[in-house]
Amino acid sequence: MKSLIHYCMGMLVFGLSAQDISLEKGLIPIPVSLEKKKGEFKVTPASIIYFEEASLKKNAEYLAEYLQELTGIKLSIQNNSEQINQGIVLKLSEEIKEEEGYVLDVTSKRLILKAKTQEGIFRGLQTVFQLLPEKLETAKSKAIWAIPAVHIQDYPAYVYRGSMLDVSRHFFDVETVKRYIDHLAFYKLNTLHLHLSDDQGWRIEIKSWPKLTEIGAASQVGEGDGGFYTQEDYKEIVRYAQERFITVVPEIDMPGHTNAALTSYPELNCDGKATEAYRGTKVGFSSLCIDKEITYTFVEDVIREITAITTGPYFHIGGDESLSTEEEDYITFVNRVQKLVYQYGKTPIGWDEIQHAEIKPTTIVQFWGKKENAIEAAKKEAKLIMSPSTRAYMDMKYDSLTKLGLNWAGYINLEKAYHWDPNSFLDGVREKDILGVEAPLWTETIETFKDIQYMVFPRLLGYAEISWSPSARRDWKNYQKRLAQHYRFLTAQQINFYESDEVPFPRK
Ligand code: TNX
């Protein structure tokens, strides 16, 4: 009897999956290659998740927890190094050459996910999640979750695939940042850049300079009390991100965008007087005092304390819009700070203006505004992160009707956000100059997680695809359709997203 019920349910699920999951259409980012096969693999409460090496235990648990969260049913996991011909198998394999690459083989008997690294397995699991129906049957007696039979080979186009969250203009607590990290993970992004300081607020505890958070964290744009991360909070964010193979890039923006520090410590100002807290949205009015030695003691302390609790290889020094710093002073400052970052064992990243200084070929330049800066940086052999404000700024309004956001870089609808190629975006910047792509979310107008989601979804999916999928696989028309299919995940996850008319979303 039971097997009859299973059989009927199976038919039902199969019937659903046949029209619901037209494979490629729902997958974002689109895989490098995908071959549909006959049949489907049925996950049931009795399915076992086998992992062949102990190092894959976390990935096996992650898969089990993901399913448990959706269904309440926990599959068992098992370390087993023998050849397994049934069930779900996670396996490290030398055959796969790309660090984050994976191969997924689904037949009616077995789902096997192979990768060179744990990271690759984690990326592949996101594909598995997107192949599952968005709503899973949760009654234990009926639970069968079907995954269509398929052979997928996949790896990323760029090693750096990120998003920036500005926690300075408005502060977002640890829980919110974790939810943001979950969103990034689902789309195979691997970097979270946190903009931790700006004129409006200093957001990370520095033990040797306690007033930065006693005074400098109390403000934000408009109303509200601001806030900050203790070093323990920050470590928790780094740990949570790391579990998802996401690197946190901390940014301390300097020498401009430093009013919060200048309010906290009078001695950092050239005239020795503390500035007033700032809750507006103007840019370019503040500067650390370039000629004072204490400035460099301060910067070194900050770099030392933050790098000590940052596991990733980068430290972002900002360097944008230092409009009240003389050019010569700016260069002196960036040269010194660049050296400090290397001294503490990290690779510096800076906004594109830093190319005016004597940057090393290993220093990374984040292009946002001036193409001449990007071209010069490439000439100096520095690698670029592509974040063109006219395409990749998620704080830009979608169109004139968008309530949140700004429009100084223009409106960015979904097509504009998706339909560009980093490798040919700037004459003079070639593929080999590019480390990756990052989509920043500045938060002058963004106050809540719902606001974040509205500006990010669905544009973020486009950036994820640009940074993961090869350009030959990217196509706006096909993407529109897949995005419409993907609607099922956006709604199932209760994401507050922008229902653009550019996409044939199913109407409720
Ligand atoms: C420019 S882009 C800035 C930020 C603002 C943003 C608003 C860049 C490196 N600096 O300070 O928040 O515009 O869109």
PDB file of C-alpha atoms and ligand atoms in Angstrom, residues 166 169 195 198 253 257 283 320-321 351 353 368 393 395-396 406 408 442-444, ligand 1:
ATOM      1  CA  ASP A 166      27.183  49.778   2.835  1.00  0.00           C
ATOM      2  CA  ARG A 169      25.017  55.168   5.788  1.00  0.00           C
ATOM      3  CA  HIS A 195      31.745  49.234   3.641  1.00  0.00           C
ATOM      4  CA  ASP A 198      32.070  56.588   6.095  1.00  0.00           C
ATOM      5  CA  ASP A 253      37.257  54.297   3.455  1.00  0.00           C
ATOM      6  CA  HIS A 257      34.700  59.737   3.786  1.00  0.00           C
ATOM      7  CA  VAL A 283      30.197  63.272  -0.326  1.00  0.00           C
ATOM      8  CA  ASP A 320      37.181  57.359  -3.511  1.00  0.00           C
ATOM      9  CA  GLU A 321      36.012  60.946  -3.800  1.00  0.00           C
ATOM     10  CA  TRP A 351      38.350  52.468  -5.596  1.00  0.00           C
ATOM     11  CA  GLU A 353      41.101  56.797  -7.928  1.00  0.00           C
ATOM     12  CA  TRP A 368      33.270  52.408 -10.465  1.00  0.00           C
ATOM     13  CA  TYR A 393      25.155  50.048  -8.768  1.00  0.00           C
ATOM     14  CA  ASP A 395      21.338  51.733  -5.300  1.00  0.00           C
ATOM     15  CA  MET A 396      20.350  53.251  -8.653  1.00  0.00           C
ATOM     16  CA  LEU A 406      19.375  57.445  -6.317  1.00  0.00           C
ATOM     17  CA  TRP A 408      23.043  60.094 -10.446  1.00  0.00           C
ATOM     18  CA  TRP A 442      25.030  52.010  -1.117  1.00  0.00           C
ATOM     19  CA  THR A 443      22.445  52.652   1.531  1.00  0.00           C
ATOM     20  CA  GLU A 444      21.735  56.387   1.795  1.00  0.00           C
TER      21      GLU A 444
HETATM   22  C1  TNX B   1      29.428  57.336  -4.824  1.00  0.00           C
HETATM   23  S1  TNX B   1      30.957  55.080  -5.713  1.00  0.00           S
HETATM   24  C2  TNX B   1      30.159  56.856  -3.745  1.00  0.00           C
HETATM   25  C3  TNX B   1      29.481  56.584  -2.472  1.00  0.00           C
HETATM   26  C4  TNX B   1      28.010  56.887  -2.548  1.00  0.00           C
HETATM   27  C5  TNX B   1      27.470  56.454  -3.889  1.00  0.00           C
HETATM   28  C6  TNX B   1      25.989  56.613  -4.014  1.00  0.00           C
HETATM   29  C7  TNX B   1      31.885  55.494  -4.640  1.00  0.00           C
HETATM   30  C8  TNX B   1      33.150  54.800  -4.632  1.00  0.00           C
HETATM   31  N1  TNX B   1      31.473  56.460  -3.802  1.00  0.00           N
HETATM   32  O1  TNX B   1      30.084  57.312  -1.446  1.00  0.00           O
HETATM   33  O2  TNX B   1      27.367  56.234  -1.514  1.00  0.00           O
HETATM   34  O3  TNX B   1      28.101  57.203  -4.889  1.00  0.00           O
HETATM   35  O4  TNX B   1      25.524  56.030  -5.181  1.00  0.00           O
END
